[in-house]
Amino acid sequence: MNNQYARREVFCRNTCHELKRFWEREIGKQTYYRESEEHRLGRSALRKLREEWKQRLETKLRLRNNQDETEKQADVGRELLASLTPEDTKP
């Protein structure tokens, strides 16, 4: 027979409330540590820095895309002007 079962009855009969309090304290400690870590991470500057860099990159990409579109429009305008001959521009 397994000795664990016999011990359990004796152990639980004498210290059941102590065991319950012990685990409640342990769970409370772990909860406190988890919450304090979440709070610390919430105050961390790293998240703010990442968000700022993300915004900067998005802004640069938007400017680059707008610049490409502007260059395309300018190229079309130059082609149009180049296609016009000096005779066509005379009134």
Short mmCIF file of C-alpha atoms in Angstrom, two decimals:
data_model
loop_
_atom_site.label_atom_id
_atom_site.label_comp_id
_atom_site.label_asym_id
_atom_site.label_seq_id
_atom_site.Cartn_x
_atom_site.Cartn_y
_atom_site.Cartn_z
CA MET A 1 0.00 0.00 0.00
CA ASN A 2 1.15 3.49 -0.73
CA ASN A 3 2.20 5.41 2.39
CA GLN A 4 1.17 8.70 0.82
CA TYR A 5 -2.53 8.03 1.40
CA ALA A 6 -2.11 7.20 5.10
CA ARG A 7 0.00 10.28 5.70
CA ARG A 8 -2.48 12.47 3.92
CA GLU A 9 -5.22 11.72 6.42
CA VAL A 10 -2.98 12.50 9.38
CA PHE A 11 -1.47 15.54 7.69
CA CYS A 12 -4.80 16.96 6.64
CA ARG A 13 -6.53 16.36 9.91
CA ASN A 14 -3.99 18.39 11.89
CA THR A 15 -2.87 21.07 9.46
CA CYS A 16 -5.58 21.54 6.88
CA HIS A 17 -6.24 25.17 7.85
CA GLU A 18 -2.53 25.94 7.99
CA LEU A 19 -2.04 24.43 4.57
CA LYS A 20 -4.93 26.46 3.18
CA ARG A 21 -3.52 29.68 4.67
CA PHE A 22 -0.07 28.85 3.31
CA TRP A 23 -1.37 28.47 -0.26
CA GLU A 24 -3.59 31.52 0.02
CA ARG A 25 -0.53 33.54 1.03
CA GLU A 26 1.52 32.08 -1.82
CA ILE A 27 -1.22 32.87 -4.33
CA GLY A 28 -1.49 36.37 -2.88
CA LYS A 29 2.26 36.90 -3.26
CA GLN A 30 2.25 35.69 -6.83
CA THR A 31 -0.72 37.91 -7.65
CA TYR A 32 1.04 40.90 -6.08
CA TYR A 33 4.26 40.20 -8.02
CA ARG A 34 2.35 39.81 -11.29
CA GLU A 35 0.38 43.02 -10.78
CA SER A 36 3.47 44.99 -9.79
CA GLU A 37 5.30 43.70 -12.87
CA GLU A 38 2.39 44.67 -15.12
CA HIS A 39 2.35 48.12 -13.51
CA ARG A 40 6.11 48.48 -13.98
CA LEU A 41 5.85 47.51 -17.64
CA GLY A 42 2.97 49.94 -18.08
CA ARG A 43 5.17 52.77 -16.85
CA SER A 44 8.09 51.65 -18.99
CA ALA A 45 9.42 54.10 -21.55
CA LEU A 46 10.10 51.29 -23.97
CA ARG A 47 6.47 51.07 -25.09
CA LYS A 48 6.38 54.84 -25.61
CA LEU A 49 9.63 54.79 -27.58
CA ARG A 50 8.39 51.99 -29.81
CA GLU A 51 5.20 53.92 -30.51
CA GLU A 52 7.17 57.09 -31.34
CA TRP A 53 9.48 55.20 -33.71
CA LYS A 54 6.50 53.55 -35.34
CA GLN A 55 4.92 56.96 -35.94
CA ARG A 56 8.19 58.33 -37.33
CA LEU A 57 8.53 55.42 -39.74
CA GLU A 58 4.94 55.76 -40.88
CA THR A 59 5.48 59.48 -41.47
CA LYS A 60 8.64 58.82 -43.50
CA LEU A 61 6.84 56.19 -45.58
CA ARG A 62 3.95 58.55 -46.24
CA LEU A 63 6.36 61.32 -47.27
CA ARG A 64 8.26 58.93 -49.53
CA ASN A 65 5.05 57.74 -51.18
CA ASN A 66 3.84 61.33 -51.65
CA GLN A 67 7.23 62.29 -53.08
CA ASP A 68 7.07 59.41 -55.57
CA GLU A 69 3.59 60.49 -56.65
CA THR A 70 4.74 64.11 -57.01
CA GLU A 71 7.72 63.02 -59.11
CA LYS A 72 5.45 60.95 -61.35
CA GLN A 73 3.17 63.95 -61.88
CA ALA A 74 6.17 66.16 -62.62
CA ASP A 75 7.49 63.61 -65.13
CA VAL A 76 4.14 63.57 -66.89
CA GLY A 77 4.19 67.37 -67.01
CA ARG A 78 7.73 67.39 -68.40
CA GLU A 79 6.80 64.82 -71.05
CA LEU A 80 3.83 66.92 -72.03
CA LEU A 81 6.00 70.00 -72.34
CA ALA A 82 8.64 68.06 -74.28
CA SER A 83 6.04 66.71 -76.67
CA LEU A 84 4.93 70.20 -77.52
CA THR A 85 6.97 71.62 -80.32
CA PRO A 86 7.93 75.27 -80.48
CA GLU A 87 5.50 75.64 -83.40
CA ASP A 88 2.61 74.45 -81.23
CA THR A 89 3.35 77.05 -78.60
CA LYS A 90 3.13 79.99 -81.03
CA PRO A 91 -0.23 81.82 -81.11
#
